[in-house]
Amino acid sequence: MDEGLPVTTTPVEAMECDSSSMLDPEVAEQFKKEGNEAYKLKEYDRAAELYSKAIEHNPGHAVYYSNRALTYYYLESYSAALEDSQRAIRIDEKFVKGYLRAGCCYLALGNPQQAISFLNKALEFEKRNSDALSKIQQANYVVKCIETADACFNKGDFRTALHYWNQCLGSSPSCVRYKVKKAEVLVMLEKYSESNVICNELLMTDRTNADAIYVKGLTLYYQDMSDRATKIFRQVLRLNPDHKPSQIVIRKSKQLASKKEEGNSAFKLGQYQQACELYTEALTIDPYNKLTNSKLHCNRALVESKVLISCVCSLLPYIVNIIYEC
């Protein structure tokens, strides 16, 4: 069974060799043949079981691990597929398909640099291997997409960033980091429900994923629910005390609340010019917090109207006098 590595269905757990099983290479080969037939019928779970039985009867055969790796890959169980690929390589250091499949698994898991390393190793033994050359090109593209996505995000071009994270996920469908990055971009595009769906799926697998929890906090922060958001960010910091994004947003949230309150107090005291300056300062804290900033703009507009009315009232006697003299 010598095919490429696309993707489908759900994972099954790797079956370990039973050291008490009787070794029988002929029986192992028969299980391999049956596994190949199941694979051809796309019965990947069944194929994995049969290859596992082949391994039980002959655990020193690299091909059996390589074949099972391929079925795990189709089942989207990339970590199990990677483990089997590496076992195949340990058995036979010149086993090209082991390096190919390990490279493909690393790419699917979101590690394009490691993928390139293993694929280049395959090329050391087969310089013109088309699968390795194609996958290296794909991995290099993912590296460029990551760089472009980060650059676009940093300059506020969130739609383009989303495009490139989607490109990354096309090659690395199981990469948690890429999924979190996409969820964060969706928050910046005000697609809060879509972002939460991604984060909830990640947290079903790992409830301690600090980055996914952080993004859920962002959805609240940008919907002007700062108190609830801060609780979530503090939860992130309990999991990871050095989580800088959470520290930054907590600081911004405090600054916004403080400046807004100072502006409100100045307004109540009739200190309209000072209130206007404080609201203006608050607007510079987080330009992307549109909902909070819209309220600050409204407050500043009210203050400016008060200033305008005050100016008009102070000039009114002069205007009346000018009219009278005319």
GROMACS .gro file of C-alpha atoms in nm:
model
  326
    1MET     CA    1   0.000   0.000   0.000
    2ASP     CA    2   0.199   0.296  -0.131
    3GLU     CA    3  -0.017   0.605  -0.157
    4GLY     CA    4  -0.014   0.975  -0.066
    5LEU     CA    5  -0.163   1.131   0.243
    6PRO     CA    6  -0.500   1.310   0.217
    7VAL     CA    7  -0.745   1.333   0.510
    8THR     CA    8  -1.089   1.201   0.632
    9THR     CA    9  -1.306   1.068   0.922
   10THR     CA   10  -1.222   1.023   1.293
   11PRO     CA   11  -0.927   0.893   1.497
   12VAL     CA   12  -0.875   0.555   1.653
   13GLU     CA   13  -0.624   0.481   1.924
   14ALA     CA   14  -0.294   0.316   1.839
   15MET     CA   15  -0.270  -0.045   1.944
   16GLU     CA   16   0.049  -0.142   2.119
   17CYS     CA   17   0.233  -0.464   2.049
   18ASP     CA   18   0.148  -0.747   2.283
   19SER     CA   19   0.487  -0.877   2.383
   20SER     CA   20   0.330  -1.210   2.481
   21SER     CA   21   0.196  -1.272   2.130
   22MET     CA   22   0.356  -1.548   1.932
   23LEU     CA   23   0.577  -1.409   1.657
   24ASP     CA   24   0.490  -1.542   1.312
   25PRO     CA   25   0.604  -1.347   1.003
   26GLU     CA   26   0.374  -1.547   0.772
   27VAL     CA   27   0.067  -1.468   0.983
   28ALA     CA   28   0.181  -1.105   1.001
   29GLU     CA   29   0.201  -1.087   0.622
   30GLN     CA   30  -0.150  -1.228   0.590
   31PHE     CA   31  -0.285  -0.961   0.826
   32LYS     CA   32  -0.102  -0.699   0.621
   33LYS     CA   33  -0.270  -0.821   0.301
   34GLU     CA   34  -0.610  -0.812   0.470
   35GLY     CA   35  -0.530  -0.463   0.596
   36ASN     CA   36  -0.446  -0.354   0.242
   37GLU     CA   37  -0.782  -0.481   0.120
   38ALA     CA   38  -0.965  -0.295   0.398
   39TYR     CA   39  -0.768   0.018   0.313
   40LYS     CA   40  -0.867  -0.005  -0.054
   41LEU     CA   41  -1.232  -0.019   0.060
   42LYS     CA   42  -1.166   0.292   0.276
   43GLU     CA   43  -1.239   0.089   0.590
   44TYR     CA   44  -0.965   0.270   0.776
   45ASP     CA   45  -1.054   0.161   1.129
   46ARG     CA   46  -1.058  -0.201   1.017
   47ALA     CA   47  -0.732  -0.155   0.827
   48ALA     CA   48  -0.563  -0.009   1.135
   49GLU     CA   49  -0.674  -0.308   1.344
   50LEU     CA   50  -0.535  -0.553   1.087
   51TYR     CA   51  -0.202  -0.372   1.062
   52SER     CA   52  -0.185  -0.376   1.442
   53LYS     CA   53  -0.227  -0.754   1.433
   54ALA     CA   54   0.048  -0.775   1.173
   55ILE     CA   55   0.272  -0.576   1.409
   56GLU     CA   56   0.190  -0.812   1.696
   57HIS     CA   57   0.321  -1.105   1.493
   58ASN     CA   58   0.619  -0.919   1.346
   59PRO     CA   59   0.701  -0.595   1.531
   60GLY     CA   60   1.031  -0.549   1.349
   61HIS     CA   61   0.880  -0.473   1.007
   62ALA     CA   62   0.889  -0.101   0.912
   63VAL     CA   63   0.622  -0.137   0.641
   64TYR     CA   64   0.354  -0.245   0.890
   65TYR     CA   65   0.405   0.069   1.099
   66SER     CA   66   0.414   0.280   0.783
   67ASN     CA   67   0.087   0.132   0.660
   68ARG     CA   68  -0.082   0.184   0.994
   69ALA     CA   69   0.052   0.540   0.997
   70LEU     CA   70  -0.124   0.601   0.668
   71THR     CA   71  -0.459   0.474   0.799
   72TYR     CA   72  -0.421   0.692   1.109
   73TYR     CA   73  -0.349   0.986   0.881
   74TYR     CA   74  -0.670   0.924   0.690
   75LEU     CA   75  -0.850   0.904   1.024
   76GLU     CA   76  -0.703   1.245   1.114
   77SER     CA   77  -0.517   1.092   1.408
   78TYR     CA   78  -0.200   1.273   1.311
   79SER     CA   79  -0.010   1.225   1.637
   80ALA     CA   80  -0.060   0.848   1.623
   81ALA     CA   81   0.040   0.851   1.256
   82LEU     CA   82   0.355   1.047   1.341
   83GLU     CA   83   0.448   0.803   1.616
   84ASP     CA   84   0.415   0.506   1.379
   85SER     CA   85   0.615   0.687   1.109
   86GLN     CA   86   0.896   0.747   1.354
   87ARG     CA   87   0.888   0.383   1.463
   88ALA     CA   88   0.926   0.278   1.100
   89ILE     CA   89   1.230   0.507   1.069
   90ARG     CA   90   1.386   0.364   1.386
   91ILE     CA   91   1.353   0.015   1.238
   92ASP     CA   92   1.491   0.120   0.899
   93GLU     CA   93   1.685   0.447   0.883
   94LYS     CA   94   1.667   0.447   0.503
   95PHE     CA   95   1.291   0.391   0.486
   96VAL     CA   96   1.180   0.678   0.260
   97LYS     CA   97   0.808   0.641   0.324
   98GLY     CA   98   0.870   0.676   0.696
   99TYR     CA   99   1.027   1.019   0.642
  100LEU     CA  100   0.755   1.116   0.394
  101ARG     CA  101   0.474   1.027   0.630
  102ALA     CA  102   0.642   1.186   0.929
  103GLY     CA  103   0.685   1.505   0.724
  104CYS     CA  104   0.319   1.502   0.622
  105CYS     CA  105   0.213   1.449   0.984
  106TYR     CA  106   0.426   1.738   1.106
  107LEU     CA  107   0.270   1.959   0.840
  108ALA     CA  108  -0.083   1.852   0.938
  109LEU     CA  109  -0.003   1.926   1.303
  110GLY     CA  110   0.123   2.276   1.218
  111ASN     CA  111   0.499   2.234   1.228
  112PRO     CA  112   0.608   2.313   0.870
  113GLN     CA  113   0.975   2.359   0.958
  114GLN     CA  114   1.000   2.010   1.108
  115ALA     CA  115   0.803   1.878   0.811
  116ILE     CA  116   1.060   2.025   0.573
  117SER     CA  117   1.340   1.864   0.772
  118PHE     CA  118   1.192   1.515   0.742
  119LEU     CA  119   1.096   1.560   0.378
  120ASN     CA  120   1.449   1.671   0.294
  121LYS     CA  121   1.570   1.354   0.464
  122ALA     CA  122   1.353   1.155   0.224
  123LEU     CA  123   1.517   1.339  -0.066
  124GLU     CA  124   1.858   1.229   0.058
  125PHE     CA  125   1.758   0.875  -0.039
  126GLU     CA  126   1.537   0.960  -0.339
  127LYS     CA  127   1.642   1.294  -0.486
  128ARG     CA  128   1.352   1.312  -0.733
  129ASN     CA  129   1.075   1.191  -0.505
  130SER     CA  130   0.778   1.392  -0.632
  131ASP     CA  131   0.574   1.354  -0.312
  132ALA     CA  132   0.855   1.497  -0.101
  133LEU     CA  133   0.916   1.785  -0.342
  134SER     CA  134   0.545   1.868  -0.353
  135LYS     CA  135   0.505   1.859   0.025
  136ILE     CA  136   0.816   2.075   0.076
  137GLN     CA  137   0.663   2.334  -0.155
  138GLN     CA  138   0.340   2.317   0.044
  139ALA     CA  139   0.525   2.350   0.376
  140ASN     CA  140   0.721   2.651   0.251
  141TYR     CA  141   0.393   2.812   0.146
  142VAL     CA  142   0.255   2.760   0.498
  143VAL     CA  143   0.564   2.929   0.645
  144LYS     CA  144   0.504   3.232   0.419
  145CYS     CA  145   0.134   3.235   0.505
  146ILE     CA  146   0.214   3.246   0.877
  147GLU     CA  147   0.450   3.539   0.829
  148THR     CA  148   0.199   3.726   0.612
  149ALA     CA  149  -0.094   3.657   0.846
  150ASP     CA  150   0.099   3.789   1.147
  151ALA     CA  151   0.211   4.098   0.954
  152CYS     CA  152  -0.144   4.172   0.836
  153PHE     CA  153  -0.283   4.128   1.187
  154ASN     CA  154  -0.026   4.364   1.336
  155LYS     CA  155  -0.118   4.640   1.089
  156GLY     CA  156  -0.492   4.588   1.134
  157ASP     CA  157  -0.565   4.416   0.802
  158PHE     CA  158  -0.778   4.147   0.963
  159ARG     CA  159  -0.958   4.024   0.651
  160THR     CA  160  -0.633   3.943   0.477
  161ALA     CA  161  -0.500   3.783   0.796
  162LEU     CA  162  -0.808   3.561   0.807
  163HIS     CA  163  -0.746   3.452   0.448
  164TYR     CA  164  -0.391   3.342   0.527
  165TRP     CA  165  -0.484   3.159   0.847
  166ASN     CA  166  -0.744   2.970   0.644
  167GLN     CA  167  -0.469   2.883   0.398
  168CYS     CA  168  -0.257   2.750   0.684
  169LEU     CA  169  -0.543   2.540   0.816
  170GLY     CA  170  -0.594   2.394   0.471
  171SER     CA  171  -0.252   2.231   0.503
  172SER     CA  172  -0.252   2.189   0.882
  173PRO     CA  173  -0.610   2.104   0.983
  174SER     CA  174  -0.515   1.986   1.332
  175CYS     CA  175  -0.298   2.280   1.432
  176VAL     CA  176  -0.440   2.429   1.752
  177ARG     CA  177  -0.229   2.744   1.719
  178TYR     CA  178  -0.367   2.825   1.375
  179LYS     CA  179  -0.723   2.771   1.499
  180VAL     CA  180  -0.667   3.008   1.791
  181LYS     CA  181  -0.517   3.267   1.558
  182LYS     CA  182  -0.816   3.241   1.327
  183ALA     CA  183  -1.054   3.278   1.623
  184GLU     CA  184  -0.869   3.592   1.735
  185VAL     CA  185  -0.894   3.744   1.387
  186LEU     CA  186  -1.268   3.668   1.381
  187VAL     CA  187  -1.304   3.866   1.706
  188MET     CA  188  -1.135   4.165   1.544
  189LEU     CA  189  -1.379   4.132   1.253
  190GLU     CA  190  -1.666   4.133   1.509
  191LYS     CA  191  -1.762   3.776   1.417
  192TYR     CA  192  -1.796   3.678   1.779
  193SER     CA  193  -2.018   3.371   1.735
  194GLU     CA  194  -1.784   3.213   1.480
  195SER     CA  195  -1.488   3.277   1.707
  196ASN     CA  196  -1.663   3.121   2.006
  197VAL     CA  197  -1.746   2.807   1.808
  198ILE     CA  198  -1.376   2.751   1.735
  199CYS     CA  199  -1.271   2.821   2.095
  200ASN     CA  200  -1.540   2.596   2.242
  201GLU     CA  201  -1.431   2.309   2.018
  202LEU     CA  202  -1.070   2.355   2.129
  203LEU     CA  203  -1.170   2.369   2.496
  204MET     CA  204  -1.368   2.047   2.464
  205THR     CA  205  -1.034   1.881   2.386
  206ASP     CA  206  -0.824   2.083   2.632
  207ARG     CA  207  -0.999   2.285   2.901
  208THR     CA  208  -0.668   2.442   3.003
  209ASN     CA  209  -0.593   2.597   2.663
  210ALA     CA  210  -0.503   2.945   2.787
  211ASP     CA  211  -0.498   3.102   2.440
  212ALA     CA  212  -0.849   2.977   2.355
  213ILE     CA  213  -0.980   3.106   2.689
  214TYR     CA  214  -0.810   3.440   2.621
  215VAL     CA  215  -0.987   3.475   2.285
  216LYS     CA  216  -1.321   3.405   2.455
  217GLY     CA  217  -1.237   3.690   2.692
  218LEU     CA  218  -1.169   3.916   2.394
  219THR     CA  219  -1.521   3.857   2.261
  220LEU     CA  220  -1.657   4.002   2.586
  221TYR     CA  221  -1.405   4.285   2.606
  222TYR     CA  222  -1.491   4.408   2.258
  223GLN     CA  223  -1.861   4.390   2.337
  224ASP     CA  224  -1.809   4.631   2.629
  225MET     CA  225  -1.844   4.361   2.897
  226SER     CA  226  -1.517   4.450   3.064
  227ASP     CA  227  -1.590   4.305   3.407
  228ARG     CA  228  -1.676   3.961   3.271
  229ALA     CA  229  -1.382   3.979   3.032
  230THR     CA  230  -1.140   4.065   3.312
  231LYS     CA  231  -1.252   3.759   3.510
  232ILE     CA  232  -1.169   3.541   3.211
  233PHE     CA  233  -0.830   3.708   3.160
  234ARG     CA  234  -0.750   3.647   3.526
  235GLN     CA  235  -0.842   3.282   3.474
  236VAL     CA  236  -0.590   3.275   3.188
  237LEU     CA  237  -0.322   3.425   3.414
  238ARG     CA  238  -0.386   3.157   3.676
  239LEU     CA  239  -0.313   2.899   3.406
  240ASN     CA  240  -0.023   3.097   3.261
  241PRO     CA  241   0.103   3.385   3.476
  242ASP     CA  242   0.321   3.511   3.188
  243HIS     CA  243   0.038   3.537   2.934
  244LYS     CA  244   0.122   3.883   2.799
  245PRO     CA  245  -0.188   3.938   2.579
  246SER     CA  246  -0.412   3.896   2.885
  247GLN     CA  247  -0.193   4.134   3.087
  248ILE     CA  248  -0.212   4.394   2.809
  249VAL     CA  249  -0.592   4.379   2.773
  250ILE     CA  250  -0.646   4.394   3.151
  251ARG     CA  251  -0.428   4.706   3.159
  252LYS     CA  252  -0.620   4.863   2.870
  253SER     CA  253  -0.951   4.780   3.033
  254LYS     CA  254  -0.843   4.947   3.358
  255GLN     CA  255  -0.714   5.254   3.173
  256LEU     CA  256  -1.038   5.288   2.977
  257ALA     CA  257  -1.254   5.259   3.289
  258SER     CA  258  -1.034   5.504   3.479
  259LYS     CA  259  -1.024   5.772   3.207
  260LYS     CA  260  -1.395   5.739   3.141
  261GLU     CA  261  -1.473   5.780   3.512
  262GLU     CA  262  -1.240   6.082   3.538
  263GLY     CA  263  -1.414   6.237   3.241
  264ASN     CA  264  -1.757   6.170   3.392
  265SER     CA  265  -1.651   6.328   3.721
  266ALA     CA  266  -1.515   6.638   3.546
  267PHE     CA  267  -1.839   6.666   3.350
  268LYS     CA  268  -2.050   6.652   3.667
  269LEU     CA  269  -1.838   6.931   3.816
  270GLY     CA  270  -1.894   7.145   3.508
  271GLN     CA  271  -1.528   7.118   3.407
  272TYR     CA  272  -1.616   7.064   3.045
  273GLN     CA  273  -1.279   7.137   2.887
  274GLN     CA  274  -1.105   6.892   3.119
  275ALA     CA  275  -1.375   6.631   3.059
  276CYS     CA  276  -1.329   6.670   2.684
  277GLU     CA  277  -0.954   6.617   2.716
  278LEU     CA  278  -1.002   6.307   2.933
  279TYR     CA  279  -1.247   6.148   2.688
  280THR     CA  280  -1.003   6.224   2.406
  281GLU     CA  281  -0.722   6.052   2.596
  282ALA     CA  282  -0.947   5.751   2.657
  283LEU     CA  283  -1.013   5.720   2.284
  284THR     CA  284  -0.642   5.662   2.218
  285ILE     CA  285  -0.613   5.362   2.454
  286ASP     CA  286  -0.763   5.099   2.223
  287PRO     CA  287  -0.873   5.215   1.876
  288TYR     CA  288  -1.022   4.870   1.804
  289ASN     CA  289  -1.265   4.875   2.096
  290LYS     CA  290  -1.541   5.022   1.881
  291LEU     CA  291  -1.833   4.981   2.118
  292THR     CA  292  -1.662   5.141   2.417
  293ASN     CA  293  -1.518   5.413   2.195
  294SER     CA  294  -1.860   5.492   2.050
  295LYS     CA  295  -1.980   5.569   2.404
  296LEU     CA  296  -1.675   5.785   2.463
  297HIS     CA  297  -1.743   5.975   2.140
  298CYS     CA  298  -2.101   6.030   2.255
  299ASN     CA  299  -1.981   6.160   2.593
  300ARG     CA  300  -1.730   6.391   2.429
  301ALA     CA  301  -1.993   6.523   2.189
  302LEU     CA  302  -2.219   6.605   2.485
  303VAL     CA  303  -1.932   6.788   2.656
  304GLU     CA  304  -1.852   6.981   2.339
  305SER     CA  305  -2.214   7.082   2.307
  306LYS     CA  306  -2.205   7.211   2.664
  307VAL     CA  307  -1.886   7.407   2.585
  308LEU     CA  308  -2.049   7.550   2.274
  309ILE     CA  309  -2.360   7.652   2.464
  310SER     CA  310  -2.146   7.810   2.734
  311CYS     CA  311  -1.952   8.007   2.474
  312VAL     CA  312  -2.270   8.125   2.304
  313CYS     CA  313  -2.419   8.228   2.637
  314SER     CA  314  -2.107   8.422   2.733
  315LEU     CA  315  -2.116   8.607   2.400
  316LEU     CA  316  -2.490   8.672   2.407
  317PRO     CA  317  -2.468   9.012   2.591
  318TYR     CA  318  -2.216   9.135   2.334
  319ILE     CA  319  -2.434   9.018   2.050
  320VAL     CA  320  -2.738   9.193   2.199
  321ASN     CA  321  -2.537   9.512   2.247
  322ILE     CA  322  -2.413   9.504   1.886
  323ILE     CA  323  -2.767   9.457   1.761
  324TYR     CA  324  -2.890   9.741   1.982
  325GLU     CA  325  -2.620   9.979   1.858
  326CYS     CA  326  -2.698   9.893   1.498
   0.00000   0.00000   0.00000
